Coordinates of C-alpha atoms and ligand atoms in Angstrom, one line a residue:
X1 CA 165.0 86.8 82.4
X2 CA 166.0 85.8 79.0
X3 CA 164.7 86.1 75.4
X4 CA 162.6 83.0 74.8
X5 CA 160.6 83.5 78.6
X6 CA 160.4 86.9 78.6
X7 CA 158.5 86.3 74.9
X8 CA 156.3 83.7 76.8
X9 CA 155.4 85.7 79.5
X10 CA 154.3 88.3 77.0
X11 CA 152.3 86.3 74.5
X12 CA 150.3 84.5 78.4
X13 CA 149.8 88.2 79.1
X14 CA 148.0 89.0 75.9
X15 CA 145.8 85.8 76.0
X16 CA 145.2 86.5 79.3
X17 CA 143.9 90.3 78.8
X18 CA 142.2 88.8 76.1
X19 CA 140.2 86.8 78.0
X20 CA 139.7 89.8 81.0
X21 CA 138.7 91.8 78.0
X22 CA 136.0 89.2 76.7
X23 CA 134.5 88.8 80.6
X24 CA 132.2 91.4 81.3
X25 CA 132.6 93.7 83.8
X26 CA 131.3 93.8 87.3
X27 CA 132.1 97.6 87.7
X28 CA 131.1 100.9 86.4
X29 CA 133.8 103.3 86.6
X30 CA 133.7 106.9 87.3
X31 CA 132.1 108.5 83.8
X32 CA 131.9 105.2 82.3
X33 CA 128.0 105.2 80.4
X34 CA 126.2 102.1 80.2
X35 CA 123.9 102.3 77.5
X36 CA 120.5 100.7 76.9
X37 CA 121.7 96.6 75.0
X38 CA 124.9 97.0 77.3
X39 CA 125.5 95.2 80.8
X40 CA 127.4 94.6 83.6
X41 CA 127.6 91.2 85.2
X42 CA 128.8 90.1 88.3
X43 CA 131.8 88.0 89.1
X44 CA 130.3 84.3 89.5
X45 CA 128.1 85.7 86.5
X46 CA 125.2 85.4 89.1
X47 CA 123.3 88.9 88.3
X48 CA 123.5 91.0 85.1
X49 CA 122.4 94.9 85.3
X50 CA 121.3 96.4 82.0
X51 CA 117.6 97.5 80.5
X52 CA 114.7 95.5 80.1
X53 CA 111.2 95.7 78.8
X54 CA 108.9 93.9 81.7
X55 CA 106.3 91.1 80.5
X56 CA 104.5 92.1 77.3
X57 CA 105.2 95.7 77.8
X58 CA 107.4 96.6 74.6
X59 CA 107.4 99.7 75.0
X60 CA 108.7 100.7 77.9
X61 CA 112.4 100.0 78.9
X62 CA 113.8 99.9 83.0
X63 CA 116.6 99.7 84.6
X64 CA 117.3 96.9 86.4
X65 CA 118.8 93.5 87.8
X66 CA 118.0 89.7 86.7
X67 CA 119.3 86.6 86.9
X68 CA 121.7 86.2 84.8
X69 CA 121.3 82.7 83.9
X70 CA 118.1 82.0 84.1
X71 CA 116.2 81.9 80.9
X72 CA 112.8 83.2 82.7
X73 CA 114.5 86.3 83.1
X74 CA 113.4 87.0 86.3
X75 CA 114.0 90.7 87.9
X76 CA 115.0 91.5 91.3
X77 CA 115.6 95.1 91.6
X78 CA 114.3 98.0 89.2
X79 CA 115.3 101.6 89.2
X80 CA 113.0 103.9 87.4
X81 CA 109.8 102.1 88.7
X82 CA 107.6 104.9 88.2
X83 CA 109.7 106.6 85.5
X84 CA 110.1 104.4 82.7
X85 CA 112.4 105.7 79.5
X86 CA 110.2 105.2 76.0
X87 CA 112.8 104.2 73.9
X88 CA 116.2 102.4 74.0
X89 CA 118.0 105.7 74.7
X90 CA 118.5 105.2 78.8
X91 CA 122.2 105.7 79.1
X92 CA 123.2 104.8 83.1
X93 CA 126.3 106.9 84.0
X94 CA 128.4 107.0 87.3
X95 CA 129.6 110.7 88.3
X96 CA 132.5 112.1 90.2
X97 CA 130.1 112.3 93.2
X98 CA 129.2 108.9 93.7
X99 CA 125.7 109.3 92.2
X100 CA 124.4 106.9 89.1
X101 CA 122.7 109.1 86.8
X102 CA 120.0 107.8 84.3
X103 CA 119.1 109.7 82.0
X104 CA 117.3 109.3 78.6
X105 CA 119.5 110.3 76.0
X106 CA 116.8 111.1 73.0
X107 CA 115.1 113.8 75.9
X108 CA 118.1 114.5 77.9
X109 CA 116.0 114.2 80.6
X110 CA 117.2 112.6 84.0
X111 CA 115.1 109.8 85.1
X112 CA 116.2 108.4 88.1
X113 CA 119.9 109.3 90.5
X114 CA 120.8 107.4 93.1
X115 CA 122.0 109.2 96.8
X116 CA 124.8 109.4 98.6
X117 CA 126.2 108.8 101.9
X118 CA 129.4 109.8 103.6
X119 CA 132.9 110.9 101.9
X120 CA 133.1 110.4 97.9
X121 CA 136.7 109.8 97.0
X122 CA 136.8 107.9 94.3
X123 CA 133.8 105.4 93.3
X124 CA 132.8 102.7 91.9
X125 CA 129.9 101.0 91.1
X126 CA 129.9 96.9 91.6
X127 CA 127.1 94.5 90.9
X128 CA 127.9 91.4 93.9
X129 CA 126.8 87.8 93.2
X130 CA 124.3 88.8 96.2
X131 CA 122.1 90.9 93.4
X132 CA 123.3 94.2 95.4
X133 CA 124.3 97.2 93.2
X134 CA 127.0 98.9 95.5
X135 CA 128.6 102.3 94.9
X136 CA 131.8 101.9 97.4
X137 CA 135.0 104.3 97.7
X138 CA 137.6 102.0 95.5
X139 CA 140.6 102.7 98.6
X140 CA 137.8 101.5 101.1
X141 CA 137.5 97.4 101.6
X142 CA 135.1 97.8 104.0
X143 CA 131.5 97.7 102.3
X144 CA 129.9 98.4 105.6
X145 CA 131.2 102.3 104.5
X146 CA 129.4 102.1 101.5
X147 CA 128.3 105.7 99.3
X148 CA 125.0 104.0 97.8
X149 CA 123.4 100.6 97.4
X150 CA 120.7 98.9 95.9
X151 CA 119.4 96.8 98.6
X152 CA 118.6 100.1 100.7
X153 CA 115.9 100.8 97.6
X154 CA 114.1 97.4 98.0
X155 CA 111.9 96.6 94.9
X156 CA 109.2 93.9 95.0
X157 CA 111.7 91.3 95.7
X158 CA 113.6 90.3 99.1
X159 CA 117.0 88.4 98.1
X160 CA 119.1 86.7 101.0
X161 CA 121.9 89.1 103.0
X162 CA 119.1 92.2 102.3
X163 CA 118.1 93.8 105.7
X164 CA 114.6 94.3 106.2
X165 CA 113.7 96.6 108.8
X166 CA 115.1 100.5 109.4
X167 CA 119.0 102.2 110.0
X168 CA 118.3 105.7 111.8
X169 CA 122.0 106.8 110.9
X170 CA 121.2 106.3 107.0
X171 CA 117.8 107.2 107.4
X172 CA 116.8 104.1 105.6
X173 CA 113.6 102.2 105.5
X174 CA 113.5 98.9 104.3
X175 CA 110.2 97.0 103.0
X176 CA 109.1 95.6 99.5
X177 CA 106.2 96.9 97.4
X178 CA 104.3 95.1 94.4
X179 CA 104.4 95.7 90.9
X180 CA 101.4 96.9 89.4
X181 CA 101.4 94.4 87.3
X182 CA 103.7 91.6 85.3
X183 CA 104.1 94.5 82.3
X184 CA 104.7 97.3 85.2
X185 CA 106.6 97.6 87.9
X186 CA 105.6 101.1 89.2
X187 CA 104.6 100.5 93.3
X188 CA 101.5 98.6 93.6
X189 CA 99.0 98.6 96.5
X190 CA 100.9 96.0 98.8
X191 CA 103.7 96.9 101.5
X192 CA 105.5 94.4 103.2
X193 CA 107.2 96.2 106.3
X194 CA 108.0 96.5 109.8
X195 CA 106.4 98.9 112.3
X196 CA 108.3 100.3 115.3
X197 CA 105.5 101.6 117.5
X198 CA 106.1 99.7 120.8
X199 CA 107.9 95.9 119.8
X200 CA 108.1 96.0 116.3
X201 CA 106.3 94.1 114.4
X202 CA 106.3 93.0 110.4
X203 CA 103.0 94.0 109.0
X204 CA 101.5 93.7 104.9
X205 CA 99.2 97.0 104.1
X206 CA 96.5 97.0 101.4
X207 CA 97.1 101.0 100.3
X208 CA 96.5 102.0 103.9
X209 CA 94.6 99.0 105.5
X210 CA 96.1 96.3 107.5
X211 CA 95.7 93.2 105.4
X212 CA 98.1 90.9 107.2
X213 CA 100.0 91.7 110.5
X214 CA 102.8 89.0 111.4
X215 CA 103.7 90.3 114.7
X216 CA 107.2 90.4 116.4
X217 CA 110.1 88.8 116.7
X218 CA 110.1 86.0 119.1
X219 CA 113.4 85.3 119.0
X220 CA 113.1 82.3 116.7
X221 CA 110.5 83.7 114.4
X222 CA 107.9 86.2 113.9
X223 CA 105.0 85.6 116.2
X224 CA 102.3 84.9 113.0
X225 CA 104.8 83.2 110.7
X226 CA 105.8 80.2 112.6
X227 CA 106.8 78.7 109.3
X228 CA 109.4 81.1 108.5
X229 CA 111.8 80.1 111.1
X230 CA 115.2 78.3 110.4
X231 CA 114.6 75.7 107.8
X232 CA 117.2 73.6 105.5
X233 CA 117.1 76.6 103.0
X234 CA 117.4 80.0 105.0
X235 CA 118.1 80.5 108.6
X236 CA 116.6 84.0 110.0
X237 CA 118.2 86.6 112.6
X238 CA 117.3 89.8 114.0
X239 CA 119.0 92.9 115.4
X240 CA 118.0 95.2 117.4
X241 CA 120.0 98.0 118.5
X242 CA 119.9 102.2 118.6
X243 CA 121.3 102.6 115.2
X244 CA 119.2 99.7 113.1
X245 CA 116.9 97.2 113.7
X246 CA 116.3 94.8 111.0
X247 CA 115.5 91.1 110.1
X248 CA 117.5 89.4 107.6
X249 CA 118.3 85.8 105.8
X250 CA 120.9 83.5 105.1
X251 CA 120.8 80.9 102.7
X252 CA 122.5 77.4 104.5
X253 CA 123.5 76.3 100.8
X254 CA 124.9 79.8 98.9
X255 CA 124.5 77.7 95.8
X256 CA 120.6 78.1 96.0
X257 CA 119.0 80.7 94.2
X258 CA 115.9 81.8 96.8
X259 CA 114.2 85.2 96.9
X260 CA 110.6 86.5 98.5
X261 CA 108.5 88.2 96.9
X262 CA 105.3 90.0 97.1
X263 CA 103.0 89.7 94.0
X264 CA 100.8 92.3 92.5
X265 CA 98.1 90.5 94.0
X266 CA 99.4 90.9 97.1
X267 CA 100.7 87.0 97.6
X268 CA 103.5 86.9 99.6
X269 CA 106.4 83.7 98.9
X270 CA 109.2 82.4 99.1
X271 CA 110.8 81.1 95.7
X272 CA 113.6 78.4 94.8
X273 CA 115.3 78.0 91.8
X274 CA 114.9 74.2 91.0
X275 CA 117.5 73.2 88.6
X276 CA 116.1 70.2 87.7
X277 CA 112.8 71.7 86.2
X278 CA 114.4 75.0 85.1
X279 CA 111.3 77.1 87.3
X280 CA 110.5 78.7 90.7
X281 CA 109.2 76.6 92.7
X282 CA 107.2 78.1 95.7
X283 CA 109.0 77.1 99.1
X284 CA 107.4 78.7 101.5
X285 CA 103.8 80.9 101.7
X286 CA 104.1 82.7 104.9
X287 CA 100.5 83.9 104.3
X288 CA 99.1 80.6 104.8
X289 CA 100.2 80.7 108.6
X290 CA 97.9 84.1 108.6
X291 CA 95.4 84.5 106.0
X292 CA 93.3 85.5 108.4
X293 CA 92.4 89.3 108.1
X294 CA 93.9 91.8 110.6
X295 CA 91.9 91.9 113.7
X296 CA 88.7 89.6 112.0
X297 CA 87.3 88.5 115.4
X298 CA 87.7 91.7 117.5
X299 CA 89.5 92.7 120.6
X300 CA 89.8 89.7 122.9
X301 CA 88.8 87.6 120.3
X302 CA 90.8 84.5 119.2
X303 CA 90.6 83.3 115.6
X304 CA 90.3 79.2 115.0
X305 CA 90.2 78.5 111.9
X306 CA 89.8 74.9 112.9
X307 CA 86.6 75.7 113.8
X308 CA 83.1 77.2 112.4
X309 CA 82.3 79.7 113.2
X310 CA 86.0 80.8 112.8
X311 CA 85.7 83.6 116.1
X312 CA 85.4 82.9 119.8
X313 CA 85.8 84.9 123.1
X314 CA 88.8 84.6 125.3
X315 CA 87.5 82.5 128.1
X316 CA 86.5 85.0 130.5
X317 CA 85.1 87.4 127.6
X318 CA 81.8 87.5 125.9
X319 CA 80.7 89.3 122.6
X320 CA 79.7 92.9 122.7
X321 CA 77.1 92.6 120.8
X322 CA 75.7 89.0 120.7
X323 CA 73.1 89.8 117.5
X324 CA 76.0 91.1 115.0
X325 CA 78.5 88.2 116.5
X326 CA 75.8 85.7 115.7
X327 CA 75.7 86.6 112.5
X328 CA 79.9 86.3 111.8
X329 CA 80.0 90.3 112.3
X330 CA 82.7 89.8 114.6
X331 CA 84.3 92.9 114.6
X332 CA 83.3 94.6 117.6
X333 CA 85.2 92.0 119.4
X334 CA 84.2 91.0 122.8
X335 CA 84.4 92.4 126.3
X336 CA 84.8 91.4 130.2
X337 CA 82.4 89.1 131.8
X338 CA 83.6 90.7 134.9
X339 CA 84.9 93.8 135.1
X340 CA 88.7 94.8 136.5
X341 CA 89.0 96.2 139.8
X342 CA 92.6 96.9 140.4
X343 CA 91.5 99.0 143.5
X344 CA 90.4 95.2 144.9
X345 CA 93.1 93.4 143.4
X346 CA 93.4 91.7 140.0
X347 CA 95.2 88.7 139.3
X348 CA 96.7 87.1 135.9
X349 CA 95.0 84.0 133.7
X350 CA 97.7 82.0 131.3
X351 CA 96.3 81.7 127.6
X352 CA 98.2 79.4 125.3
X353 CA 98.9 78.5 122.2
X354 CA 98.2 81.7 120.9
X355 CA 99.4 84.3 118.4
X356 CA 99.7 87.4 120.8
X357 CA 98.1 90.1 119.9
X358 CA 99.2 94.1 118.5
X359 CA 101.9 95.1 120.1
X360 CA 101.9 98.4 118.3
X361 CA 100.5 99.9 121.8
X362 CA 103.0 97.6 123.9
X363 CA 105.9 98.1 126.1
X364 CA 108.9 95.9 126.5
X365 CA 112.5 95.6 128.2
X366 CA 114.8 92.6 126.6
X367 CA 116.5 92.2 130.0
X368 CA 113.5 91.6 132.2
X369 CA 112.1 87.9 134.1
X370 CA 108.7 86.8 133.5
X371 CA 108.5 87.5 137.2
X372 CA 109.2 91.2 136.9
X373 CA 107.5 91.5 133.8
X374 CA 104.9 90.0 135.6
X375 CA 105.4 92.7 139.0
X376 CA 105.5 95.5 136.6
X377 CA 102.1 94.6 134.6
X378 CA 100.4 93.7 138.6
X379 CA 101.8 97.6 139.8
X380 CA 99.7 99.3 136.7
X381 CA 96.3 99.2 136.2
X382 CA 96.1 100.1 132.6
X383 CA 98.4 97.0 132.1
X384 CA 96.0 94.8 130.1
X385 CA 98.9 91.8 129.6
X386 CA 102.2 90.2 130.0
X387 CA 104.5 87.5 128.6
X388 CA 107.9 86.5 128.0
X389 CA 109.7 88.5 125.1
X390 CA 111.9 86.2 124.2
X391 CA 111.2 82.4 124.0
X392 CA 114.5 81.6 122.9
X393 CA 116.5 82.5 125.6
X394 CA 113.5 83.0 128.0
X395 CA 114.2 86.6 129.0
X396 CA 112.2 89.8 128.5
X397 CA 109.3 91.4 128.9
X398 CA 106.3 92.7 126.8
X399 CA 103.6 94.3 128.4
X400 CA 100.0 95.3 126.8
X401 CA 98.8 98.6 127.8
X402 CA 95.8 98.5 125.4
X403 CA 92.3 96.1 124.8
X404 CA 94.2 92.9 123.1
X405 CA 93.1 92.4 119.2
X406 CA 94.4 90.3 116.5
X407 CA 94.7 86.9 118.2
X408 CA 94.2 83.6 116.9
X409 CA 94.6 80.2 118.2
X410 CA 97.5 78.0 116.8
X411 CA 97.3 73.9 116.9
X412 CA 101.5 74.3 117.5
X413 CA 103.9 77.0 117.4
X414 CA 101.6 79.5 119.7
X415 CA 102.6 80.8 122.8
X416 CA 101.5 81.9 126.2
X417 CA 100.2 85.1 127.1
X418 CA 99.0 86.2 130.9
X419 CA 95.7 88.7 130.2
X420 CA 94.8 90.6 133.4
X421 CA 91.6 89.2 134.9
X422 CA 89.1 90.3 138.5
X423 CA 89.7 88.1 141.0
X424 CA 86.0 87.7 141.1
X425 CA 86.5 85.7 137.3
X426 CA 89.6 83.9 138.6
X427 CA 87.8 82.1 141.1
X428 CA 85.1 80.7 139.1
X429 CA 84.8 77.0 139.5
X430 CA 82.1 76.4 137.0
X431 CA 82.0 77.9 133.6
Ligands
NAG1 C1 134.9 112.9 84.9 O1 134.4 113.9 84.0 C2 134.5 115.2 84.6 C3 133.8 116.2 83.7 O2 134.0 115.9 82.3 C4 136.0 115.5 84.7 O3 136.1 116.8 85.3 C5 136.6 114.5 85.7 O4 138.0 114.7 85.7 C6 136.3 113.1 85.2 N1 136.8 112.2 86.2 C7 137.4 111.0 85.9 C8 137.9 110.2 87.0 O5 137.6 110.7 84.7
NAG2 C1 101.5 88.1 77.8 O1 100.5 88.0 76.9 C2 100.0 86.6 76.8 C3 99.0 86.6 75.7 O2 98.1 87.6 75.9 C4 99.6 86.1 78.1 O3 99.2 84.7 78.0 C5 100.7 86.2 79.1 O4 100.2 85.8 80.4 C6 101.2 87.6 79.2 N1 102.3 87.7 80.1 C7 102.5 88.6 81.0 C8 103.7 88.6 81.8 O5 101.6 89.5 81.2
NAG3 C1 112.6 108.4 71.6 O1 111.4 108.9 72.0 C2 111.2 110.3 71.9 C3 109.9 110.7 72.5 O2 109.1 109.6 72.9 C4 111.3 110.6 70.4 O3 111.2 112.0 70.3 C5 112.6 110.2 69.9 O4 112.6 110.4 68.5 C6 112.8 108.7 70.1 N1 114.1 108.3 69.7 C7 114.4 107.2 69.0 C8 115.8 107.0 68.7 O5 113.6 106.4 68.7
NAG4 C1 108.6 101.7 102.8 O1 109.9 102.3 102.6 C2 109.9 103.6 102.0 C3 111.3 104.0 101.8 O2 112.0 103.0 101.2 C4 109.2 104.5 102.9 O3 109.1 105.8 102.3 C5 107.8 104.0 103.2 O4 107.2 104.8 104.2 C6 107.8 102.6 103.8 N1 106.5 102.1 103.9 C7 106.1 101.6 105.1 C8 104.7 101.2 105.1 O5 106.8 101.5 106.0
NAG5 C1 124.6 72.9 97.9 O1 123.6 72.6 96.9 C2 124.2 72.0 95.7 C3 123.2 71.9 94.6 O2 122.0 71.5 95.1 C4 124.8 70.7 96.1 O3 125.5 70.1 94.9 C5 125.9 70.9 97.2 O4 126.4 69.7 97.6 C6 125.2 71.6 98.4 N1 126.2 72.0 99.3 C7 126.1 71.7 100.6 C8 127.2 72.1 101.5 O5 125.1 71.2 101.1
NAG6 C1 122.5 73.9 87.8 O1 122.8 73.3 86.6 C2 123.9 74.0 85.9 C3 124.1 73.4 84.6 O2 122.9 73.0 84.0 C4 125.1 73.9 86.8 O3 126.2 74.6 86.2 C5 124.9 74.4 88.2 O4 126.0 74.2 89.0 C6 123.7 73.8 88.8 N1 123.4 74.4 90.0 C7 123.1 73.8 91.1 C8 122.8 74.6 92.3 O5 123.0 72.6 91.2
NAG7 C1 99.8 103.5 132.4 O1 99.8 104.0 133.7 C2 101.0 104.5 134.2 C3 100.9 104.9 135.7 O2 100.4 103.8 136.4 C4 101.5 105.7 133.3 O3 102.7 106.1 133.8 C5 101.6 105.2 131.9 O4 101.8 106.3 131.0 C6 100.3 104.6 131.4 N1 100.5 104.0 130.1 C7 99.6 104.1 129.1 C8 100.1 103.5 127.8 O5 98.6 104.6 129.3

């Protein structure tokens, strides 16, 4: 090289650290502080990570992750939900370990660390365009291995790529809880979450009621929530395997900003960014395919909402007790106009167009035929029901061990369930 280039390619390498120097950093190095009125943003300059003060709340500051250009400043992810620092003295630090530290610098008292998992060698802390706060080994490209991330610690907020579900191996659990309120984000009464007791199913608590249950994974959506299956905006999957099971979107257009939330009412949506009108804009309510309570008309009652009164028998079934089902006091459900004899012989009636019911008492094989599924349920006489796992591929079998509750009739998207009946009730001709 001679003089005049080599100057060149000095003063471009100054501008051009100059600029690096001006962009703010994705990263939090090893030691490095971030203090509260400092962030880090990440590469697209999707996300920012620094303090905030929620709502009206001026008081109180959090740590936590927003969008970083929308005015509205709308959080995704918080830290210290339940431990929030007074003053603007949080300082955020990253140690040798792999573990963020926050700590209020005023008290010097620590109010929130993160974990860690596997081998520290030598971290760093990135904020992805995704929203996910990852802690990774820097000599390690594959994030799979990572020591820590955010979207293990779900907030109130469900952003595309997050699992939702359970990993054994990390021994995470993965659901999203309200705020309390706008001005507090300390975990409200509402759970959004999966249960694994028989197929598992995704469920929304009230404290420790069952408000909302949206059943299991059908193989193109989730039994109750026909209207969260693929769509122009987000297309779902699930997996299922002996280390994690999990359901989890993708956005079909990366360039739209989407996220669910739960509200600390309890409302549970689906939100897109509309650039046009600079707001959220509510996509998607899976509620609305369900706002009927958990288990409102009984077991082996079928919910129409259609109709009035809402509540019916299964055909075959009448109400346990006719003078509180008269009166909508549905809850005792209904029972057998004829009673099983599997001694004798029971056979099988086809219901359709149905939500099936619990399956938190159920049984089921992913390799199975209807017809075995359907051999296997005939063989056992505490089998109550039978049907086809997955309607995708049309393979598996889930079996019902247990008096069926939590039904409800659906004008499209239901599906077919085979409810042991006596052969006595099968042969009826007149009804
Ligand atoms: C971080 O700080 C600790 C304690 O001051 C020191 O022992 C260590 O060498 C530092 N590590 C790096 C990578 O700077
Ligand atoms: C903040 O206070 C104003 C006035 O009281 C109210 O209208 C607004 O809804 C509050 N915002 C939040 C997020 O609580
Ligand atoms: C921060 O708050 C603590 C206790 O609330 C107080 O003792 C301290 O003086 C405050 N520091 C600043 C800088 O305001
Ligand atoms: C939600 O996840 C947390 C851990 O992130 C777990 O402690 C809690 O039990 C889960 N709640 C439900 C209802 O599964
Ligand atoms: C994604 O969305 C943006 C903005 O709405 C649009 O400009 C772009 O064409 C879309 N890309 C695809 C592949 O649909
Ligand atoms: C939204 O508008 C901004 C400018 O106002 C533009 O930079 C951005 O690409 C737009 N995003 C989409 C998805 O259209
Ligand atoms: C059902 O009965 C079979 C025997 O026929 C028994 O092995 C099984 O444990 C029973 N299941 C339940 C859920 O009661």
């Amino acid at each position: 090289m001679d003089a005049i280039p080599l100057f060149l390619f000095f003063f471009l390498l100054s501008i051009h650290s100059l600029l690096v120097s001006i962009k703010a950093a994705d990263t939090i190095a090893v030691n490095q502080t971030i203090k509260d009125g400092q962030t880090i943003v990440s590469a697209q300059e999707t996300f920012e990570l620094g303090f905030f003060s929620p709502g009206n709340n001026t008081q109180n500051r959090y740590l936590g992750i927003w969008y970083k250009r929308l005015a509205t400043g709308t959080v995704v992810w918080v830290a210290n939900r339940q431990t929030p620092i007074t003053n603007k003295s949080g300082e955020l630090t990253l140690h040798p370990d792999g573990i963020l530290v926050l700590r209020d610098s005023a008290t010097d008292r620590i109010v929130w660390t993160s974990d860690s998992f596997g081998a520290t060698r030598i971290p760093t802390a990135r904020l992805l365009d995704s929203g996910n706060l990852m802690v990774v080994n820097d000599d390690d490209e594959n994030l799979e291995n990572y020591i820590w991330q955010s979207f293990d610690h779900p907030s109130n907020t469900y952003l595309p790529g997050m699992k939702f579900g359970r990993n054994l191996e990390r021994g995470v659990v993965w659901n999203i809880t309200s705020w309390k309120s706008a001005d507090d984000p300390s975990p409200g009464p509402y759970v959004v979450y999966m249960d694994f007791n028989g197929a598992p199913q995704m469920f929304q608590k009230d404290r420790d009621v069952i408000l909302l249950r949206f059943g299991i994974w059908n193989g193109l959506w989730f039994t109750g929530m026909p209207s969260f299956k693929d769509n122009q905006i987000f297309s779902v999957r699930y997996v299922s395997n002996d280390i994690e099971t999990y359901s989890a979107f993708s956005l079909i257009n990366a360039s739209v900003l989407s996220r669910l939330t739960v509200s600390p009412l309890g409302d549970l949506s689906w939100w897109n960014w509309i650039n046009r009108t600079q707001g959220w804009f509510i996509y998607l309510t899976p509620t609305v395919d369900n706002h009927v309570r958990y288990a409102l008309c009984g077991v082996y009652g079928s919910c129409d909402l259609e109709r009035s009164p809402s509540c019916e028998c299964l055909k075959g079934f009448t109400p346990k007790r006719r003078d509180q089902w008269d009166v909508s006091d549905w809850t005792r459900g209904c029972q057998r106009e004829i009673a099983l004899d599997c001694v004798a012989g029971d056979g099988f009636r086809k219901y359709s167009s149905l939500k099936l019911p619990d399956t938190r008492e159920s049984w089921f094989d992913t390799r199975m035929t209807l017809a075995q599924c359907e051999t296997k349920c005939r063989n056992e006489c505490n089998c109550t029901a039978y049907t086809t796992l997955d309607i995708k591929d049309n393979i598996g079998c889930l079996l019902w061990y247990n008096e069926l509750i939590d039904m409800k009739k659906f004008p499209t998207n239901g599906q077919d369930i085979y409810i042991r009946m006596a052969t006595a009730e099968l042969g009826k001709i007149f009804r």
